[in-house]
Short mmCIF file of C-alpha atoms in Angstrom, two decimals:
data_model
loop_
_atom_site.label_atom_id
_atom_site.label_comp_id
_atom_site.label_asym_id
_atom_site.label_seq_id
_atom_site.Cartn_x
_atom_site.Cartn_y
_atom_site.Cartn_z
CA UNK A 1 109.87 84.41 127.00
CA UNK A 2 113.29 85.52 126.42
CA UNK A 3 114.00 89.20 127.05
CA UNK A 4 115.18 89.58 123.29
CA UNK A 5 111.51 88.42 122.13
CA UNK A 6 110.09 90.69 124.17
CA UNK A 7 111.50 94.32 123.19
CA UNK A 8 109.88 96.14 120.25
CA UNK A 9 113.01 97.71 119.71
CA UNK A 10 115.05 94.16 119.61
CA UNK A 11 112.61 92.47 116.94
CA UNK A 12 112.87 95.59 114.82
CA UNK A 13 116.88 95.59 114.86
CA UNK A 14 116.36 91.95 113.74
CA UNK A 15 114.00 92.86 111.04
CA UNK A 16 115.67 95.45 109.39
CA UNK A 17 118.78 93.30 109.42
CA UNK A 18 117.11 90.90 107.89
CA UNK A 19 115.70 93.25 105.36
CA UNK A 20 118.95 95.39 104.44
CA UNK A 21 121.42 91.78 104.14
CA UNK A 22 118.68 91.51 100.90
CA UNK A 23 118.60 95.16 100.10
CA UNK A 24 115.22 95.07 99.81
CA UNK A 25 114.15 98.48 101.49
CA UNK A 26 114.05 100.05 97.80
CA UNK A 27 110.63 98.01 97.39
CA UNK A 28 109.42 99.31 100.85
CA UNK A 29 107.60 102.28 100.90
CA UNK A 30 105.28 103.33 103.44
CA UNK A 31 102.61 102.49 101.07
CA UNK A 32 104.05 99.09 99.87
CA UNK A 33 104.68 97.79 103.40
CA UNK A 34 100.79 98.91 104.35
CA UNK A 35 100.02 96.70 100.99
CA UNK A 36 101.65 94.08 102.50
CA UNK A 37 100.21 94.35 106.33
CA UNK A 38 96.44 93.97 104.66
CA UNK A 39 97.33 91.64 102.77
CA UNK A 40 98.36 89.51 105.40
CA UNK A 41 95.87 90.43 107.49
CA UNK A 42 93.57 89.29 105.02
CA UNK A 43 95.42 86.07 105.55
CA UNK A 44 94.72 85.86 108.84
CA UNK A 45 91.31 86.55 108.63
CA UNK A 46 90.65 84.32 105.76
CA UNK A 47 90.83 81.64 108.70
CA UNK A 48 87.39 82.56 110.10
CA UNK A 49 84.99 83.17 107.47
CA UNK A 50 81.72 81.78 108.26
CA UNK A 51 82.87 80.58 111.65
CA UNK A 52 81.06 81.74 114.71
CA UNK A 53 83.23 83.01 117.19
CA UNK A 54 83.02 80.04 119.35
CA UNK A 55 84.70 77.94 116.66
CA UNK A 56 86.93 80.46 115.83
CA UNK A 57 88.64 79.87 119.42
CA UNK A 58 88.85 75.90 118.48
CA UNK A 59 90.12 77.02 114.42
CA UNK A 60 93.04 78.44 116.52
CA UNK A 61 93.85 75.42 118.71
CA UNK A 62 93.94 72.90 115.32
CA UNK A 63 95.68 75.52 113.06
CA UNK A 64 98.02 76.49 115.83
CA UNK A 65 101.45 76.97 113.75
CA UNK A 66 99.89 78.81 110.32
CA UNK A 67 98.23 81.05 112.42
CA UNK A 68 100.51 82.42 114.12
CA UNK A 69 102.51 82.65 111.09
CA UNK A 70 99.86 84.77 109.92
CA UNK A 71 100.49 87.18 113.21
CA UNK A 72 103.64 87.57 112.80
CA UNK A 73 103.94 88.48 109.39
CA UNK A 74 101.42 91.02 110.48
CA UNK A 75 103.84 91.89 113.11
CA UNK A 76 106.87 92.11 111.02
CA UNK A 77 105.40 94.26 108.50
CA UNK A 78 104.04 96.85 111.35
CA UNK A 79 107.44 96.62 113.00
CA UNK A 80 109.09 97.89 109.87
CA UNK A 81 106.56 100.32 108.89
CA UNK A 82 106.95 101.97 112.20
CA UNK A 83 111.43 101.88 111.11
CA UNK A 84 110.58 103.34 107.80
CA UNK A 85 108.19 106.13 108.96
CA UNK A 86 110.18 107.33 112.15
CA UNK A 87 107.24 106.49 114.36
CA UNK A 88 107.81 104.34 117.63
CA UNK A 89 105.07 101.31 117.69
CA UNK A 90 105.71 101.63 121.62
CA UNK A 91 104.86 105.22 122.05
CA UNK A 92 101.85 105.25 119.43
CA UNK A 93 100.41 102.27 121.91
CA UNK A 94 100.50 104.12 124.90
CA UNK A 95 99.44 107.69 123.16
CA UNK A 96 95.93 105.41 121.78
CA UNK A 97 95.33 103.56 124.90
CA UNK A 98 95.42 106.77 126.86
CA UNK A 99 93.09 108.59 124.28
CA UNK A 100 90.66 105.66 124.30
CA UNK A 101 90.27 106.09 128.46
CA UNK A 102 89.02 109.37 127.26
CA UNK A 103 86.23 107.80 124.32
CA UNK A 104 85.75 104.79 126.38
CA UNK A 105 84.89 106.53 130.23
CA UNK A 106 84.24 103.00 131.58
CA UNK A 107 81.21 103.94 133.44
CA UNK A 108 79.66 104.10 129.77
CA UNK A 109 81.59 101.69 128.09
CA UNK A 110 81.15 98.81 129.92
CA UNK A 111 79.47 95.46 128.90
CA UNK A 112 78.76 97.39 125.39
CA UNK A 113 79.84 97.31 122.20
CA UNK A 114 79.52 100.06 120.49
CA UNK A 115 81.89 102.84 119.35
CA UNK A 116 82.71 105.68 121.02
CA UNK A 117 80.64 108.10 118.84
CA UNK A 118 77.54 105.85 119.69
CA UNK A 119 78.04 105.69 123.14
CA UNK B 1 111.97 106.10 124.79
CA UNK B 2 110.74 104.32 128.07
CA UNK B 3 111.77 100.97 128.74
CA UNK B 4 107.53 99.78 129.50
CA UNK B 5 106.38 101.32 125.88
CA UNK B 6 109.13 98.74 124.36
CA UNK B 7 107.95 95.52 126.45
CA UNK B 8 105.05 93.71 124.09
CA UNK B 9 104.52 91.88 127.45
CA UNK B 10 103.70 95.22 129.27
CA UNK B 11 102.05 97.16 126.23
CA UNK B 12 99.84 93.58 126.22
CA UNK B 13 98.83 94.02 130.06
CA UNK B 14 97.67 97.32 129.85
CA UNK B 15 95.40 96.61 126.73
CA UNK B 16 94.18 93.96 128.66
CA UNK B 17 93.72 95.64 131.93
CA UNK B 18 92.08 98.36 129.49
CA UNK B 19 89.95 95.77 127.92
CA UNK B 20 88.56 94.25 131.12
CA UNK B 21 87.73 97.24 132.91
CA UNK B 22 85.37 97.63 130.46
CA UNK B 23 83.86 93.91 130.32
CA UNK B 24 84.90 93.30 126.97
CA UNK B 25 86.42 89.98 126.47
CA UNK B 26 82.63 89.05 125.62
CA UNK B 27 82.80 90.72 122.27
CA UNK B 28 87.13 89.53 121.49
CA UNK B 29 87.20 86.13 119.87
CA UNK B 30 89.86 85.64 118.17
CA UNK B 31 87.44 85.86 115.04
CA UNK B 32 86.27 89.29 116.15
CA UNK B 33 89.56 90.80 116.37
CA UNK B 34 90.88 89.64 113.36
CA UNK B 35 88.28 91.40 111.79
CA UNK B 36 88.60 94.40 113.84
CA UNK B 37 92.21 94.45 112.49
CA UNK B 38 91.88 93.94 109.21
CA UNK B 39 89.32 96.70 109.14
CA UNK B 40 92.20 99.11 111.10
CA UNK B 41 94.70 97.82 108.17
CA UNK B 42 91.98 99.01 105.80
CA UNK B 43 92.26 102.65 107.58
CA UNK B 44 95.87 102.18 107.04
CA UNK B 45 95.91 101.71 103.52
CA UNK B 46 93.33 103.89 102.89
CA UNK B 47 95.69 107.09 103.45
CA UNK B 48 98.01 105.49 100.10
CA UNK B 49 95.23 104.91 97.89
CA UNK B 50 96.59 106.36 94.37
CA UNK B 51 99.73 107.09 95.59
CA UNK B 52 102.55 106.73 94.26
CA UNK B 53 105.75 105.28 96.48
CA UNK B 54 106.92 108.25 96.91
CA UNK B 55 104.39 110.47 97.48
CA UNK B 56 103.49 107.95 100.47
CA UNK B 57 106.24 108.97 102.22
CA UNK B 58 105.32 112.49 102.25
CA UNK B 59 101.81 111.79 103.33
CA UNK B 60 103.26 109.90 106.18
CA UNK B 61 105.15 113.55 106.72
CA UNK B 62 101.88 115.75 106.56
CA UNK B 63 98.95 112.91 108.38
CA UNK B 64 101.67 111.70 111.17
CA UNK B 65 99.40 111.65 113.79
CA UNK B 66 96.80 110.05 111.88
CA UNK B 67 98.85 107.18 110.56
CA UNK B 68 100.61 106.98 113.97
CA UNK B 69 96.78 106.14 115.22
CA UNK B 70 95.98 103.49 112.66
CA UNK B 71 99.26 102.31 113.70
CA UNK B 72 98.27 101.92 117.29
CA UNK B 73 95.35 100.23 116.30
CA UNK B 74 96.54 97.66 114.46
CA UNK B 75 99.25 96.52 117.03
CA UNK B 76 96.71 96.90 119.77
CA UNK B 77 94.54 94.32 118.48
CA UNK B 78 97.76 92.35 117.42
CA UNK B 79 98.88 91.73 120.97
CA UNK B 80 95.31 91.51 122.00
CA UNK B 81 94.81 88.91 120.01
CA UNK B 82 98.23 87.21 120.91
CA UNK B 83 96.81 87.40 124.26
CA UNK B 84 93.49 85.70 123.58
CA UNK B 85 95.06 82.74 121.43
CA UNK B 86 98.25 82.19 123.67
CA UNK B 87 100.36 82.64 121.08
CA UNK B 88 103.18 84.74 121.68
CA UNK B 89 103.62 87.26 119.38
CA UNK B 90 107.86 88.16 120.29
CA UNK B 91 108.45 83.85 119.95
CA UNK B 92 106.13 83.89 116.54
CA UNK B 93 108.16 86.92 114.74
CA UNK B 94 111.43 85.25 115.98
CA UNK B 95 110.02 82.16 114.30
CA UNK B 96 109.35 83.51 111.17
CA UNK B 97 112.24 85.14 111.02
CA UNK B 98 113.99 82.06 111.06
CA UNK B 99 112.08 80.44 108.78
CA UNK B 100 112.07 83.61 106.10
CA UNK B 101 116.72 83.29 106.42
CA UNK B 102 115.74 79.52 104.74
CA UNK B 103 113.18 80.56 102.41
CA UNK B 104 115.42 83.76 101.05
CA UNK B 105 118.61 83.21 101.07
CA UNK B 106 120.34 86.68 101.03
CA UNK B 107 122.29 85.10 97.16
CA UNK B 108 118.89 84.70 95.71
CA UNK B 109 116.99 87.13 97.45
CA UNK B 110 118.96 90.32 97.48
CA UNK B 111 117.81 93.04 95.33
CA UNK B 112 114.75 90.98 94.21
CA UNK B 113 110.57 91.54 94.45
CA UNK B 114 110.07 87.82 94.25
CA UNK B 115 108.50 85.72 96.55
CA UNK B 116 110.27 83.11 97.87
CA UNK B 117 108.07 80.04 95.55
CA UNK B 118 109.50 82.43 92.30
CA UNK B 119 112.84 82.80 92.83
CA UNK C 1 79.43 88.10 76.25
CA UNK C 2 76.02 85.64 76.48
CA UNK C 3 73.43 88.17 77.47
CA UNK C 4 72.88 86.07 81.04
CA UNK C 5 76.38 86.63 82.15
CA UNK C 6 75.90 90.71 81.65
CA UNK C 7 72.91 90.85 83.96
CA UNK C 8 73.37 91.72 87.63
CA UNK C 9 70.05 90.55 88.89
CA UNK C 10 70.59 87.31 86.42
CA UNK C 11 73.93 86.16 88.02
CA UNK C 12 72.57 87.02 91.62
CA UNK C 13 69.85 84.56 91.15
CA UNK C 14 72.01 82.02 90.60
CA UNK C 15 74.18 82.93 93.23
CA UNK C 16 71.18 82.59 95.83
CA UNK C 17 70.46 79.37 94.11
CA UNK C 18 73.77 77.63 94.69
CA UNK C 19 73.32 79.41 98.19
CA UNK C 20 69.65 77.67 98.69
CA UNK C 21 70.80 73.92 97.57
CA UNK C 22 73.33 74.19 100.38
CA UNK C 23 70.94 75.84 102.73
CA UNK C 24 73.79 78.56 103.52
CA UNK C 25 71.62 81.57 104.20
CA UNK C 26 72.13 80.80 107.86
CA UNK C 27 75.95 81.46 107.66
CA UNK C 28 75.70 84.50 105.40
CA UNK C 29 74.91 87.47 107.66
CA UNK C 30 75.62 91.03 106.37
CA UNK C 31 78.35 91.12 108.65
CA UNK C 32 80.03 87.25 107.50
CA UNK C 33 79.48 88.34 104.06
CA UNK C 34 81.40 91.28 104.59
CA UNK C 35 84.21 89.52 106.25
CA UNK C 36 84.54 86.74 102.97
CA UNK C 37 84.85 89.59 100.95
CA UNK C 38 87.16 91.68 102.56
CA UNK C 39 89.52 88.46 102.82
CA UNK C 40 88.76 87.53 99.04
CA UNK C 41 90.18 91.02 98.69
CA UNK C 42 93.26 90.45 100.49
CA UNK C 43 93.80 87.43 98.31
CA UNK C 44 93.44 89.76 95.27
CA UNK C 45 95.65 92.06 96.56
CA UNK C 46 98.43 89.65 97.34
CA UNK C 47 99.09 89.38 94.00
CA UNK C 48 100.66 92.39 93.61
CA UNK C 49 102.60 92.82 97.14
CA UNK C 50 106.04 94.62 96.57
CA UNK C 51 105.29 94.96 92.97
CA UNK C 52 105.45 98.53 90.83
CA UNK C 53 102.01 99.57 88.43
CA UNK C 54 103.70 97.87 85.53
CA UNK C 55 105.25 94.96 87.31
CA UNK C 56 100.91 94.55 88.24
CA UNK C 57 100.28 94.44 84.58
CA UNK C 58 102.10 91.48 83.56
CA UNK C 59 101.38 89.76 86.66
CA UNK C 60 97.42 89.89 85.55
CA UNK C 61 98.85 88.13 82.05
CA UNK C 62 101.21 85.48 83.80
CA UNK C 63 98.25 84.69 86.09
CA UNK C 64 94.98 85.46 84.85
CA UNK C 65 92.84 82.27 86.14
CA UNK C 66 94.07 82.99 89.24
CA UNK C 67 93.12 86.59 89.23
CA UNK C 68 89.92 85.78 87.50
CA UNK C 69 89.08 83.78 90.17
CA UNK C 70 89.77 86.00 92.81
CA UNK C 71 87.84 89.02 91.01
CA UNK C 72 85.03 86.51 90.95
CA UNK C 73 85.06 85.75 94.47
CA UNK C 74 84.90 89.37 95.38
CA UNK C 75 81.85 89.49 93.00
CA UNK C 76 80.01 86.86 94.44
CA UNK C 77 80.28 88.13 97.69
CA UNK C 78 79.10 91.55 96.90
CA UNK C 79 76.19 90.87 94.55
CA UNK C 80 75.47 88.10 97.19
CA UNK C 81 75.55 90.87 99.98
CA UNK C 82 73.56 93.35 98.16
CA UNK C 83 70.65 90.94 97.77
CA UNK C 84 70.82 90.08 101.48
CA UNK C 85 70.79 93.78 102.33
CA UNK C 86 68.45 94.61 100.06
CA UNK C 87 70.08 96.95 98.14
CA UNK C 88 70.23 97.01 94.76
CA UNK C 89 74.20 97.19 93.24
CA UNK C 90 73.55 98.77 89.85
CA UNK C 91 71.08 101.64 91.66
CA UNK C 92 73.89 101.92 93.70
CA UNK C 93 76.54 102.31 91.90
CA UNK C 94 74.47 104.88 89.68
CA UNK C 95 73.95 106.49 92.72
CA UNK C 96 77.93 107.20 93.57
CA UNK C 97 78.59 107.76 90.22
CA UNK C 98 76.57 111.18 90.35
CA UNK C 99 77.97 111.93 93.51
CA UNK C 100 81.36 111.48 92.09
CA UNK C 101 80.61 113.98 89.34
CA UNK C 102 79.85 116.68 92.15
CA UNK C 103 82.82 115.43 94.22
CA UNK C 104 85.39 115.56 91.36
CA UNK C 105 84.64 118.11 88.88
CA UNK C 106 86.20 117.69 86.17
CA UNK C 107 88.12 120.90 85.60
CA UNK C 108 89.48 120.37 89.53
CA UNK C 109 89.90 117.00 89.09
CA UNK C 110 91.95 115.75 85.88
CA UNK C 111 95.08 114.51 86.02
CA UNK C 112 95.22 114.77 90.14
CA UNK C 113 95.52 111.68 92.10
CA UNK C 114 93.93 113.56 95.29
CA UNK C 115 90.76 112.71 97.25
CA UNK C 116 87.72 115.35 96.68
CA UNK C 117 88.14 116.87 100.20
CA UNK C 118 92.29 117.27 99.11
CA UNK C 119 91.09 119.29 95.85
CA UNK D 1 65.21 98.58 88.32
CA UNK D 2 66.20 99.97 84.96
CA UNK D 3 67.76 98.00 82.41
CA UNK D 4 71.08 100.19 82.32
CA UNK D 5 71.97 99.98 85.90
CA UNK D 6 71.32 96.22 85.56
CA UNK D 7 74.11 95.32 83.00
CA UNK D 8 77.72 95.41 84.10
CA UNK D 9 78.80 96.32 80.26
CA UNK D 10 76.77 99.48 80.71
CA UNK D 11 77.54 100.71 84.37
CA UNK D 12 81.36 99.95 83.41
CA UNK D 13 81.12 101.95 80.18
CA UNK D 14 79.99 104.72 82.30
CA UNK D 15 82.71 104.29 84.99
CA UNK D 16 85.43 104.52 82.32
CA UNK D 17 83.95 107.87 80.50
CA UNK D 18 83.86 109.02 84.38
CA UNK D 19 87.50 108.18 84.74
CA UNK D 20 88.73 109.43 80.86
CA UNK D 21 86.91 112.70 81.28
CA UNK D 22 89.24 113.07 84.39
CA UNK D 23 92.76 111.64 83.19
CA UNK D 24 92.95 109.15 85.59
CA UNK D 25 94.04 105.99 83.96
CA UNK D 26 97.69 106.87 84.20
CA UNK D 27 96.91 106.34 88.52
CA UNK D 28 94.73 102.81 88.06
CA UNK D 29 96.73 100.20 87.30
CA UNK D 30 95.96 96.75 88.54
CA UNK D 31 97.96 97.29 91.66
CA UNK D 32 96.93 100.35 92.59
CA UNK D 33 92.60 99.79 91.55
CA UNK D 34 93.40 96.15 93.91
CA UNK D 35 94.65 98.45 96.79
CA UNK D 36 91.74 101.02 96.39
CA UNK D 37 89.61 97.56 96.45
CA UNK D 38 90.55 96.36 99.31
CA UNK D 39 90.42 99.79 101.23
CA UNK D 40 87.10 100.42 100.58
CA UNK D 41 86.63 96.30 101.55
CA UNK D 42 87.71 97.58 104.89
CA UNK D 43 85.57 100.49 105.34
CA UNK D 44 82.10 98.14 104.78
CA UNK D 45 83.55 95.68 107.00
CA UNK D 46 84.38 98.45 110.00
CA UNK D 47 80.79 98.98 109.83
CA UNK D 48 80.31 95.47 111.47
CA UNK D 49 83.70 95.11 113.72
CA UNK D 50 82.34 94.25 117.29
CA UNK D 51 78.96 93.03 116.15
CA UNK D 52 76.79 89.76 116.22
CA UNK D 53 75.87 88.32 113.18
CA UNK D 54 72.48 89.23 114.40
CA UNK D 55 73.36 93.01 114.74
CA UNK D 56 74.56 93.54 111.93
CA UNK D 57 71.26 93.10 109.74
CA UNK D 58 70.14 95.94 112.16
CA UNK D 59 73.09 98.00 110.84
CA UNK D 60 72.20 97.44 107.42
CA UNK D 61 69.18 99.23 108.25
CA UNK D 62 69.91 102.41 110.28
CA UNK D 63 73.04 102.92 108.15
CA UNK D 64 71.90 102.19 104.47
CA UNK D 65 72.72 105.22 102.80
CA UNK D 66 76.37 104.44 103.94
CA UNK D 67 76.71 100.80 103.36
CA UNK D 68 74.85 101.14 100.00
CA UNK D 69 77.55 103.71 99.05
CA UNK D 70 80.58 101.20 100.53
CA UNK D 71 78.91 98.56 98.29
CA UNK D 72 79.20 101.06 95.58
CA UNK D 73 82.75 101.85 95.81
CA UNK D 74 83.77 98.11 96.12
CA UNK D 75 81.79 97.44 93.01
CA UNK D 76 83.07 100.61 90.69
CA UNK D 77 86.41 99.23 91.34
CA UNK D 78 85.97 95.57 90.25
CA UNK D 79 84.47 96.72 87.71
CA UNK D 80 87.11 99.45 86.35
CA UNK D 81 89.69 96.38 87.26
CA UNK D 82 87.64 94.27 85.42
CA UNK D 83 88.00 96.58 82.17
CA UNK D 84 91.94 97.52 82.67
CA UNK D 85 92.90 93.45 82.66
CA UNK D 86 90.84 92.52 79.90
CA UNK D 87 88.89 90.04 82.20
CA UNK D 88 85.44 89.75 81.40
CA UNK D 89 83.51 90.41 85.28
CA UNK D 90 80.30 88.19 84.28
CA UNK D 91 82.05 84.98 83.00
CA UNK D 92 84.55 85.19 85.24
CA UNK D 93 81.39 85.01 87.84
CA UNK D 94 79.59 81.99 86.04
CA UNK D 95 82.86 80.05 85.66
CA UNK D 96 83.69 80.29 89.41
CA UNK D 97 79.68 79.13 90.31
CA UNK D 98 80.45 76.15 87.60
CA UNK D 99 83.54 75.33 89.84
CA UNK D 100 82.57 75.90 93.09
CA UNK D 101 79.07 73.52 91.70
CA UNK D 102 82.22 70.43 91.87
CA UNK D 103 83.84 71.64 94.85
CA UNK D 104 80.84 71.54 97.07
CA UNK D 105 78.22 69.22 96.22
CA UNK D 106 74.71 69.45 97.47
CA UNK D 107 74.87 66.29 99.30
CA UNK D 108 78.35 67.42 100.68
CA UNK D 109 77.76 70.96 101.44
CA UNK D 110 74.14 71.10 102.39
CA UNK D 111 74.13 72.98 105.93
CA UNK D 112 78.54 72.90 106.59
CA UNK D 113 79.93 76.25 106.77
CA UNK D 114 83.83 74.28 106.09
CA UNK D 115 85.82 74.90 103.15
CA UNK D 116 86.01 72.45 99.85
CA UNK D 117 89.53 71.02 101.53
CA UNK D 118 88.17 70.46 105.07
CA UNK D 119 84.52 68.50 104.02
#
């Protein structure tokens, strides 16, 4: 991967380029840019209703290109609605994955799935 | 902020090292965490319901935390599910990207709602 | 409206019966009937990405199959889940109904766009 | 059940003199009752993110009071959006059944869990 494609901070430059050559961030309101994200999540998910999950993982090797369309217009959207808000994507990662190794001690966790308030 | 919480690559190896600690692949097809996502986009939304535009970006002001956390969600399961299809998520926003300069070109786009099939 | 198309328990039976002639009952878990209808949602909702409350209102005249059909997809799915669950929709919704009235009284409530536990 | 909570005219007719007494149309435009939708979508679903298909009919019975109530909010809103674009719930339900009757036929369908465009 090229080092570009790989920074949070690079992609989200990009975007909001992208965005403010249209002057479009007068339509995108915390609110209107989490409208969008579920909406395209919905999109993405619309690709395995009534699969099992074993032919979810061959639905992504024969629709290869729209979904990861899907993904990163999920992608976009969060990258941008971290901009607008003020809140670094990177940072709010790390601050949830260290929070989870409280909820999920992995002596309990492991090999289940349940949440953390059912462990 | 630090250079590893701007890396998708190294957020994406800690979520998995997080992930397999616990044994959980078993439970992540790529069915199951689109769902899991679109369910954390749900959480999302649900702090703009009635809102208007603007009042959304006060909420943002008074539930940071909170909305930082749905946040976190979301683009956890994103990369995780990057990871799981072998898609990469940096090279699919680039992509898109590219393809979104064709399909709204900043004369026709700028200052416009429309999609790019009704301009 | 035909009397038939008014009745909950009426349009679930058919419902099951397009169901049984395609032997589908196998595919329709609780939890894969939850996931068609939160992505019929999403399609519902992407009608109105980026769009302001009155923009919304002429977008239901300009394309009111569409929407019809998507508000009937969402329908199918739920009446279809409620029989599968066993629970019945109108009891239900009777049900939250009166626990809306002692959630949002209306002397607190009118003309506020806040949750019950914001009041 | 009783007849009132079985006709969609009657349970809507009470969700509307719930929402008048309280001043709320002014918030519940088609936008805005589509993103409340597909929130509360999202909340049924998260009841069944990590789960087999096979688990989650157990859900729906140690959590019924809660899923019946998810059910209930999804359904007050189609409802109410039902009412605000003029779009009649109930034939909006039988013409999608009399659609869906030519896009899968019995002989077709019977026992596929693929979409109209992939049989």
């Amino acid at each position: 991967m090229s080092e570009s494609h790989d920074s949070i901070s690079e992609l989200t430059r990009r975007i909001c380029t992208f965005r403010d050559a249209r002057d479009w961030a007068q339509f995108h309101s915390p609110k209107d840019l989490a409208v969008a994200l579920t909406a395209e999540a919905g999109e993405l998910l619309q690709h395995f209703v009534w699969q099992t999950p074993e032919q979810s993982l061959e639905r992504v090797s024969s629709r290869r290109d729209e979904i990861a369309g899907e993904m990163a217009d999920v992608a976009i959207l969060l990258m941008e609605f971290a901009e607008v808000t003020g809140i670094s994507l990177g940072e709010a990662v790390a601050a949830k994955l260290a929070r989870n190794e409280q909820r999920y001690p992995v002596e309990k966790a492991r090999g289940s799935n349940k949440k953390h308030n059912e462990l």
